[in-house]
Amino acid sequence: MRKVINFDDNLVEAMQAGDESALEMVIDKYTAYVGTVVWNIIGSSLSQDDAKEIISDVFYTLWKNRSKVNQGKLKAYLGSISRSRAVDALRRSRLDISLDDDLIEIRISGPEDNTVKAEEYAALRKALNDMPEPDHTIFVKHYYFYQKTNEIADQLGLNVNTVKAKLRRGREKLRKALTEGGFFIG
Amino acid sequence: MDKRISDLFDYGEEPVVTDENNNMFDPEEIKKLTMKKIYKDLSTETTVQRRKYSRTFLAVAIAACLIFLFAIAAYAIYSLGIRDLLPNSAKNLELPETAANLVEQHNETVAADGWSARVTESICDEYNILVTVTVTANEKYILAFDGTPEDPVSIIGLDGNQTLVEYAAAQGKTILFVGAALDLPKNIGDISGGTSSQNITENELVLLLRIEKRVSTPSIDVVCRVWATEYGSKEASPVAQIPITLTELQSEYFEYVPTAVDAVPNLQIGNARVAVSPLGINMVFPVYTDNLSTIYGFSYATCDEVSGTQGYFKWYDDGLAEAVAPSPADIEDITNASTSDGGVWKVEWLMGQGTASDRLTVHFFGKNNEPMGVIVFIKQ
């Protein structure tokens, strides 16, 4: 059996070659990470058993789509699938995950292809990097983990209005970063 | 368009969460649950076929599918190229006659299960890359680009009121959604662009990949990634990776000086660099302000002597130390306000149509299309 060194790119390559032991090593390495993402989204609404089911589904999806994972992107791929599966679970349970302040108007001149999406993401990262704490944590908890403002306020020991004000500042930084990135904001 | 901020997180390739603080879940238990799902899949499949999407497999597949490709080529009466697709892309331009004869022909091909992708043409200058890829699938597929099953059949060039999924069902075929992207080296800096497509037949379509870059790369190795997703299938889809080398067309360079550096209120204009290649005219000039809100008040610019494209404001993180004051929104957080970080705002026209005439007249417009100033540049 081929010896697999525990580095992400080697693990990805081994999985793509059909090596299930590489998948097991990925599970060893990333259960805590995937669990963090999943539990942050569903923890207040669903059970630990639900979370285990979602986590195993994430790794199952990784195995089924292993050819799509690019070198150096394993963790990001797992994060994306974890978030997606957790949100799906909330929706299937008919729990409302909509955020009141989620919309932003962006004007682009052509189709929104992968390049444009990458640029939008780059602006988001820039805005996040510009946010001090706890604004950064609040922004990620609300827009990435879909946590409501009152939940976040309870977790961080803050007033709800303070949380809302910091989200508002975060959205301003995002608008600024998008504008600097060449987008025009309505 | 209205976007969800929460959706923007889906577009990245870097992890958002970097710390793991969860020891609630036992990896051994997760392994058991996961492997159970995988083995359940294997036991219910009527045909078990392990797919190995390694490069070795793709190389063998290329050799094995050459006869298949030649047969398909024999049926393709004509193909479409950059000249055909460019007018219908976001750029909405004609390929200049000077460039048409300089388009490089390619034949790099990768085959996957039931479909293949072949790079057919490319052309590039210092600022623009255009590449076409022809995707061909076997008769059981209907090829579509970046659509949904509910889209009308017109997106693949057919007449009628049916949706794609209705048409496919009536024909007993499966929809294959294809997409492509160009992977450029990381040190090339900021890029933008788009992809457009046109069907030749139901099972053959051409993609035009258009990239705008800001770094000169006389010869550059890129990878064209093509993927195909079978509608309704839970099987993994292969991603074809086609390496190609692009050679830049040479440009002629001109410098233009603004006749009045402060003709636009609160904005100072720098010299313009104009690069003219067979693909068109590319013009870039820096703008400086001590109040960022000035920049945010602009929408676009036009140039009387350059047609086919407008000028847009673009942030260049190129090491030029032009500090700008924080915007009013940052005043509240003055201790955390960022300066330009060594970057600069520039206005750029890429792949415009025109010539480097003795003067270039630039008009600035605001958010409501209101005129905000005129600058005349004189060629040096």
XYZ file of C-alpha atoms in Angstrom:
566
model
C 0.000 0.000 0.000
C 1.330 3.433 -0.854
C 2.593 5.320 2.158
C 0.749 8.614 2.570
C 2.456 11.498 4.291
C 0.018 13.641 6.214
C 0.200 16.804 4.127
C -2.956 18.128 2.561
C -1.798 18.040 -1.049
C -0.581 14.477 -0.696
C -3.852 13.528 0.951
C -5.830 15.075 -1.893
C -3.713 13.328 -4.479
C -4.058 9.996 -2.696
C -7.837 10.378 -2.407
C -8.045 11.215 -6.085
C -6.177 7.982 -6.743
C -8.889 6.148 -4.770
C -6.995 5.645 -1.516
C -9.613 5.442 1.257
C -6.983 5.514 3.983
C -6.193 9.054 2.847
C -9.821 9.989 3.468
C -9.540 8.524 6.962
C -6.490 10.669 7.606
C -8.413 13.719 6.418
C -11.202 12.855 8.841
C -8.680 12.547 11.685
C -7.201 15.902 10.826
C -10.334 17.899 10.065
C -13.165 16.592 12.257
C -12.533 19.377 14.772
C -12.545 22.037 12.045
C -15.649 20.735 10.284
C -17.321 20.294 13.676
C -16.558 23.920 14.539
C -18.179 25.218 11.371
C -21.206 22.918 11.587
C -21.841 23.405 15.307
C -21.540 27.167 15.086
C -24.376 27.137 12.580
C -26.728 24.491 13.970
C -25.696 24.278 17.639
C -28.528 26.379 18.977
C -31.176 24.595 16.913
C -30.301 20.949 16.273
C -28.762 18.079 18.239
C -25.259 16.614 18.447
C -26.485 13.532 16.599
C -27.700 15.813 13.801
C -24.254 17.420 13.806
C -22.485 14.041 13.520
C -24.692 13.147 10.577
C -23.864 16.440 8.872
C -20.129 16.095 9.569
C -20.000 12.612 8.097
C -21.990 13.881 5.133
C -19.324 16.553 4.581
C -16.561 13.955 4.342
C -18.766 11.730 2.202
C -19.273 14.664 -0.171
C -15.523 15.275 -0.170
C -14.942 11.673 -1.223
C -17.561 11.808 -3.970
C -16.194 15.091 -5.340
C -12.517 14.557 -4.624
C -11.563 15.303 -8.221
C -12.807 18.870 -7.793
C -10.486 19.686 -4.896
C -7.517 21.719 -6.072
C -4.075 21.562 -4.519
C -3.845 23.754 -1.455
C -7.635 24.161 -1.163
C -8.696 21.175 0.924
C -9.490 23.106 4.091
C -11.389 25.809 2.234
C -13.359 23.154 0.351
C -14.288 21.421 3.595
C -15.300 24.738 5.142
C -17.537 25.543 2.202
C -19.238 22.130 2.175
C -19.641 22.177 5.964
C -21.414 25.511 5.838
C -23.598 24.445 2.969
C -24.656 21.173 4.575
C -25.339 22.809 7.936
C -27.530 25.464 6.346
C -29.371 22.774 4.347
C -30.065 20.941 7.603
C -31.540 24.051 9.167
C -33.725 24.646 6.123
C -34.924 21.032 6.107
C -35.929 21.511 9.729
C -37.883 24.558 8.535
C -35.850 26.832 10.727
C -35.611 30.409 9.563
C -32.042 31.315 8.722
C -32.776 34.503 6.808
C -30.928 37.629 7.916
C -32.745 40.960 7.773
C -29.669 42.929 6.761
C -28.158 40.532 4.257
C -28.689 42.358 0.967
C -26.220 44.594 -0.794
C -26.710 46.020 -4.277
C -23.708 45.443 -6.522
C -23.573 46.631 -10.091
C -21.471 44.625 -12.534
C -21.184 45.193 -16.246
C -21.189 41.607 -17.438
C -22.126 38.126 -16.337
C -21.208 37.175 -12.817
C -18.721 34.460 -13.622
C -16.112 32.851 -11.385
C -13.655 35.698 -11.899
C -16.172 38.267 -10.733
C -17.099 36.090 -7.775
C -13.443 35.775 -6.823
C -13.149 39.564 -6.923
C -16.207 39.939 -4.716
C -14.683 37.484 -2.263
C -11.369 39.348 -2.296
C -13.250 42.510 -1.332
C -14.962 40.632 1.488
C -11.596 39.385 2.788
C -10.177 42.887 2.646
C -13.128 44.237 4.592
C -12.743 41.473 7.185
C -9.021 42.205 7.527
C -9.844 45.863 8.141
C -12.262 45.090 10.973
C -11.004 45.274 14.545
C -12.271 42.885 17.169
C -14.980 42.227 18.163
C -16.412 43.636 14.893
C -14.655 40.889 12.884
C -16.000 38.109 15.097
C -19.498 39.591 15.082
C -19.488 39.914 11.269
C -18.382 36.286 10.794
C -20.849 34.986 13.382
C -23.731 36.802 11.681
C -22.972 36.439 7.973
C -20.976 33.204 7.908
C -22.588 31.261 10.744
C -26.054 32.851 10.351
C -26.271 33.638 14.055
C -28.899 36.202 15.014
C -27.896 39.471 16.685
C -29.455 38.555 20.024
C -27.555 35.233 20.061
C -24.299 37.027 19.345
C -25.004 39.633 22.003
C -25.592 36.868 24.572
C -22.430 35.014 23.606
C -20.206 38.064 23.767
C -21.892 39.821 26.687
C -22.790 42.842 24.568
C -25.861 44.950 24.105
C -27.898 43.990 20.992
C -27.738 47.555 19.703
C -23.947 47.462 19.978
C -23.874 44.287 17.890
C -26.102 45.913 15.271
C -23.921 49.040 15.188
C -20.799 46.946 14.652
C -22.475 45.011 11.863
C -23.392 48.297 10.262
C -19.746 49.403 10.373
C -18.710 46.068 8.928
C -21.113 46.512 6.022
C -19.627 49.966 5.375
C -16.165 48.461 5.206
C -17.467 45.857 2.787
C -19.024 48.534 0.589
C -15.734 50.409 0.596
C -13.733 47.307 -0.279
C -16.125 46.423 -3.100
C -15.852 49.951 -4.487
C -12.052 49.796 -4.318
C -12.283 46.482 -6.124
C -13.995 48.129 -9.071
C -17.596 47.364 -8.206
C -20.261 50.023 -8.059
C -22.596 49.880 -5.151
C -26.186 50.971 -5.372
C -28.281 43.203 -8.658
C -29.002 42.459 -5.003
C -26.477 40.045 -3.497
C -26.514 38.414 -0.107
C -23.488 39.246 1.998
C -23.742 35.719 3.398
C -23.410 34.335 -0.147
C -20.147 36.221 -0.760
C -18.441 33.817 1.662
C -19.135 30.990 -0.792
C -16.951 32.507 -3.486
C -13.593 32.120 -1.761
C -10.884 29.532 -1.823
C -9.470 30.354 1.585
C -10.924 29.078 4.855
C -12.905 31.682 6.807
C -12.623 29.828 10.105
C -9.011 29.262 11.044
C -9.307 28.027 14.583
C -10.861 24.791 15.654
C -12.309 24.860 19.115
C -14.515 21.864 18.944
C -13.596 18.539 20.485
C -17.174 17.411 20.752
C -16.958 14.968 17.871
C -14.905 11.774 17.826
C -13.094 11.282 14.486
C -13.400 7.497 14.845
C -17.171 7.748 15.048
C -17.233 10.114 12.062
C -15.075 7.684 10.075
C -17.531 4.866 10.712
C -20.505 6.975 9.640
C -18.705 8.197 6.535
C -17.372 4.847 5.361
C -20.816 3.339 5.883
C -22.219 5.837 3.388
C -19.459 5.145 0.888
C -19.854 1.370 1.075
C -23.615 1.676 0.805
C -23.090 3.525 -2.447
C -20.770 0.834 -3.777
C -23.082 -2.008 -2.909
C -26.079 -0.500 -4.715
C -24.318 0.492 -7.905
C -25.149 -1.791 -10.860
C -21.882 -0.919 -12.494
C -18.928 -0.286 -10.232
C -16.313 1.759 -11.912
C -13.676 3.584 -9.876
C -12.693 6.802 -11.532
C -9.193 7.972 -11.085
C -8.813 11.546 -12.181
C -5.062 11.543 -11.988
C -2.966 13.113 -14.703
C -1.825 9.666 -15.776
C -5.442 8.722 -16.471
C -6.036 11.889 -18.471
C -2.907 11.303 -20.542
C -4.037 7.768 -21.356
C -7.552 9.029 -22.075
C -6.164 11.551 -24.563
C -4.435 8.774 -26.467
C -7.467 6.498 -26.314
C -9.904 9.198 -27.444
C -7.939 10.587 -30.375
C -9.881 8.445 -32.842
C -13.128 9.550 -31.169
C -12.092 13.192 -31.533
C -11.153 12.854 -35.197
C -14.556 11.300 -35.850
C -16.288 14.168 -34.089
C -14.171 16.693 -35.999
C -15.326 15.119 -39.251
C -18.930 15.943 -38.310
C -18.166 19.492 -37.234
C -18.828 21.486 -40.386
C -17.407 24.625 -38.903
C -16.145 25.866 -35.603
C -16.469 29.185 -33.823
C -13.584 31.293 -32.653
C -12.687 34.535 -30.906
C -13.927 36.624 -33.817
C -17.378 35.012 -33.633
C -17.845 35.163 -29.872
C -16.325 38.509 -28.942
C -19.230 40.650 -30.242
C -21.688 38.709 -28.075
C -19.557 38.806 -24.952
C -19.642 41.445 -22.210
C -16.979 43.316 -24.176
C -19.321 43.608 -27.173
C -16.465 44.395 -29.560
C -15.363 43.377 -33.022
C -11.979 41.707 -33.197
C -9.819 44.216 -35.084
C -8.682 43.105 -38.509
C -5.080 43.620 -37.402
C -5.620 41.052 -34.687
C -7.636 38.504 -36.673
C -4.537 37.345 -38.533
C -2.546 37.073 -35.323
C -4.883 34.729 -33.473
C -2.894 31.704 -32.418
C -4.392 28.325 -33.275
C -4.315 25.580 -30.654
C -5.161 21.929 -30.447
C -4.462 21.018 -26.812
C -7.134 18.543 -25.809
C -8.223 16.648 -22.753
C -10.825 13.893 -22.784
C -13.102 12.831 -19.987
C -15.885 10.292 -19.749
C -18.325 11.175 -22.526
C -16.947 14.610 -23.321
C -13.748 16.370 -24.309
C -12.393 19.899 -24.234
C -10.019 21.428 -26.765
C -8.382 24.836 -26.622
C -8.792 26.239 -30.127
C -7.613 29.863 -30.217
C -5.822 32.444 -28.153
C -4.587 35.987 -28.441
C -3.230 38.330 -25.832
C -1.539 41.637 -25.268
C -0.198 43.289 -22.132
C -3.685 43.834 -20.705
C -5.991 41.300 -22.337
C -6.168 37.543 -22.795
C -8.751 35.858 -25.027
C -8.981 32.067 -25.253
C -11.614 29.856 -26.864
C -12.337 26.297 -25.808
C -14.545 23.899 -27.754
C -16.353 21.321 -25.651
C -17.748 18.265 -27.421
C -19.909 15.560 -25.862
C -21.364 12.326 -27.112
C -24.912 12.067 -28.417
C -26.542 11.365 -25.076
C -25.788 14.868 -23.816
C -27.082 18.359 -24.377
C -24.395 20.911 -23.592
C -25.213 24.222 -21.920
C -23.092 26.864 -20.272
C -23.750 28.280 -16.840
C -27.500 27.876 -16.955
C -30.283 26.196 -15.028
C -32.557 23.395 -16.167
C -35.451 25.888 -16.245
C -33.735 28.156 -18.750
C -35.335 28.324 -22.203
C -33.816 26.282 -25.012
C -32.825 29.554 -26.657
C -29.716 29.574 -24.467
C -28.399 26.716 -26.600
C -29.564 28.331 -29.814
C -32.859 26.487 -30.319
C -36.257 27.979 -31.041
C -39.356 27.165 -29.042
C -40.887 27.616 -25.623
C -39.529 24.545 -23.925
C -37.139 24.679 -21.012
C -33.849 22.828 -21.190
C -35.065 20.086 -18.893
C -38.292 19.634 -20.892
C -36.381 19.463 -24.149
C -33.819 17.033 -22.748
C -36.576 14.773 -21.411
C -38.362 14.800 -24.768
C -35.113 13.856 -26.532
C -34.168 11.239 -23.966
C -30.924 13.101 -23.287
C -29.061 14.438 -20.272
C -28.074 18.053 -19.753
C -24.373 18.638 -19.177
C -23.576 22.076 -17.752
C -20.064 23.137 -18.636
C -17.845 25.907 -17.357
C -14.253 26.986 -17.718
C -11.698 29.257 -16.159
C -8.103 30.266 -16.766
C -5.669 29.760 -13.915
C -2.904 32.309 -14.116
C 0.290 32.454 -12.028
C -0.233 34.073 -8.648
C 2.341 36.803 -9.211
C 0.404 38.298 -12.069
C -1.555 40.524 -9.714
C -5.149 41.564 -9.996
C -7.223 40.111 -12.833
C -10.817 40.481 -13.987
C -12.833 39.301 -16.956
C -15.632 36.940 -17.904
C -16.758 33.905 -19.855
C -19.325 33.694 -22.632
C -20.428 30.857 -24.874
C -22.222 29.824 -28.010
C -23.540 26.411 -29.015
C -22.523 25.036 -32.389
C -24.837 22.062 -31.982
C -26.651 20.519 -29.038
C -23.547 18.599 -28.050
C -20.836 20.997 -29.051
C -20.274 24.464 -27.717
C -17.526 27.057 -27.638
C -16.501 29.061 -24.594
C -14.715 32.404 -24.811
C -12.588 33.149 -21.761
C -11.615 36.782 -21.414
C -9.084 37.998 -18.857
C -7.975 41.558 -18.101
C -4.581 41.711 -16.415
C -2.279 44.543 -15.419
C 1.183 43.010 -15.655
C 3.120 42.410 -18.844
C 3.877 38.737 -19.387
C 5.691 38.203 -22.709
C 5.229 34.450 -22.419
C 2.959 32.975 -19.812
C 1.958 29.445 -18.903
C -1.673 29.148 -17.891
C -4.009 26.265 -17.201
C -7.431 26.165 -18.756
C -9.807 24.329 -16.435
C -12.988 22.892 -17.912
C -15.649 21.132 -15.922
C -18.925 19.461 -16.769
C -21.733 18.744 -14.346
C -24.348 16.231 -15.324
C -27.784 17.488 -14.319
C -29.372 15.176 -11.787
C -26.307 13.020 -11.207
C -24.694 12.496 -7.833
C -21.477 11.241 -9.400
C -18.356 13.344 -9.305
C -17.574 15.209 -12.506
C -14.027 15.325 -13.804
C -12.227 18.614 -14.212
C -10.102 18.764 -17.325
C -6.919 20.780 -16.952
C -5.336 21.936 -20.192
C -1.972 23.695 -19.927
C -1.227 26.197 -22.690
C 1.375 28.876 -23.301
C 0.353 32.367 -24.357
C 2.595 34.836 -26.150
C 1.887 38.532 -25.793
C 1.485 40.698 -28.871
C 3.847 43.621 -28.806
C 2.476 47.036 -27.988
C 3.547 50.515 -28.930
C 3.664 52.858 -25.954
C 2.820 56.529 -25.676
C 2.754 58.970 -22.826
C 0.105 61.634 -22.510
C 0.171 64.610 -20.196
C -3.018 66.211 -18.858
C -3.345 69.846 -19.853
C -4.829 70.774 -16.478
C -4.104 68.421 -13.597
C -6.908 69.826 -11.476
C -9.687 70.326 -14.039
C -11.914 67.934 -12.061
C -12.804 69.233 -8.590
C -10.952 67.497 -5.722
C -9.120 65.226 -8.150
C -5.577 65.487 -9.466
C -4.771 63.665 -12.683
C -1.477 62.012 -13.518
C 0.091 61.219 -16.863
C -1.600 58.604 -19.016
C 0.173 55.529 -20.325
C -1.279 54.307 -23.600
C -0.385 50.902 -25.010
C -1.588 50.191 -28.531
C -1.490 46.604 -29.750
C -3.246 44.816 -32.634
C -6.002 44.033 -30.095
C -6.770 47.655 -29.409
C -5.917 50.623 -27.263
C -5.299 50.356 -23.542
C -5.135 53.594 -21.583
C -4.423 53.977 -17.879
C -3.816 57.082 -15.777
C -3.615 57.615 -12.016
C -5.841 59.947 -10.018
C -5.070 61.407 -6.619
C -7.287 62.902 -3.966
C -7.108 63.803 -0.300
C -10.693 62.722 0.184
C -11.736 59.183 -0.722
C -15.371 60.215 -0.947
C -14.429 62.036 -4.177
C -13.544 58.725 -5.795
C -16.764 57.168 -4.591
C -18.711 59.959 -6.279
C -17.565 58.903 -9.759
C -19.224 56.230 -11.852
C -17.259 56.025 -15.106
C -15.379 58.006 -17.728
C -15.512 58.224 -21.528
C -12.905 59.190 -24.074
C -13.887 60.906 -27.322
C -11.147 59.144 -29.266
C -11.678 55.622 -27.845
C -14.851 53.660 -28.528
C -16.191 50.286 -27.502
C -15.413 50.608 -23.823
C -15.698 53.035 -20.950
C -13.106 53.993 -18.397
C -13.493 52.537 -14.931
C -11.850 53.330 -11.614
C -9.571 50.570 -10.454
C -7.516 50.258 -7.295
C -3.882 49.361 -8.020
C -1.920 47.949 -5.125
C 1.360 48.574 -6.904
C 3.602 50.005 -4.254
C 3.205 53.681 -5.110
C 3.099 55.585 -1.852
C 0.092 57.791 -2.355
C -1.572 58.206 1.012
C -5.178 59.307 1.057
C -7.106 60.571 4.033
C -9.612 58.228 5.610
C -13.169 58.515 4.357
C -15.868 59.927 6.622
C -16.993 56.375 7.366
C -13.572 55.642 8.802
C -13.392 58.733 11.010
C -15.211 56.890 13.767
C -12.532 54.233 13.745
C -9.641 56.592 13.086
C -7.147 54.411 14.901
C -7.908 51.589 12.534
C -8.315 53.611 9.343
C -6.157 52.268 6.572
C -4.303 54.510 4.171
C -3.675 53.600 0.572
C -1.193 50.939 1.707
C 1.052 51.946 -1.118
C -1.615 51.666 -3.781
C -3.257 54.168 -6.092
C -6.521 54.678 -7.910
C -6.317 54.560 -11.681
C -8.791 55.003 -14.489
C -8.395 52.439 -17.235
C -9.750 51.646 -20.669
C -8.833 48.143 -21.795
C -9.150 46.803 -25.327
C -10.812 49.937 -26.628
C -11.068 50.775 -30.286
C -9.162 53.803 -31.445
C -5.709 55.111 -32.136
C -3.138 57.045 -30.186
C -4.161 60.395 -31.630
C -2.444 63.663 -30.671
C -5.029 64.421 -28.040
C -7.351 62.324 -25.914
C -10.403 64.003 -24.346
C -11.718 62.338 -21.206
C -15.106 63.082 -19.608
C -15.915 62.049 -16.033
C -19.437 61.136 -14.954
C -21.046 60.710 -11.561
C -23.458 58.165 -10.134
C -26.436 59.737 -11.931
C -24.551 60.177 -15.199
C -23.986 63.853 -14.394
C -20.864 65.391 -15.995
C -18.128 65.995 -13.436
C -15.272 67.377 -15.497
C -13.255 67.116 -18.672
C -9.533 66.493 -19.071
C -7.602 66.804 -22.307
C -4.421 64.756 -22.607
C -1.713 65.723 -25.086
C 0.632 63.153 -26.596
C 4.298 63.657 -25.760
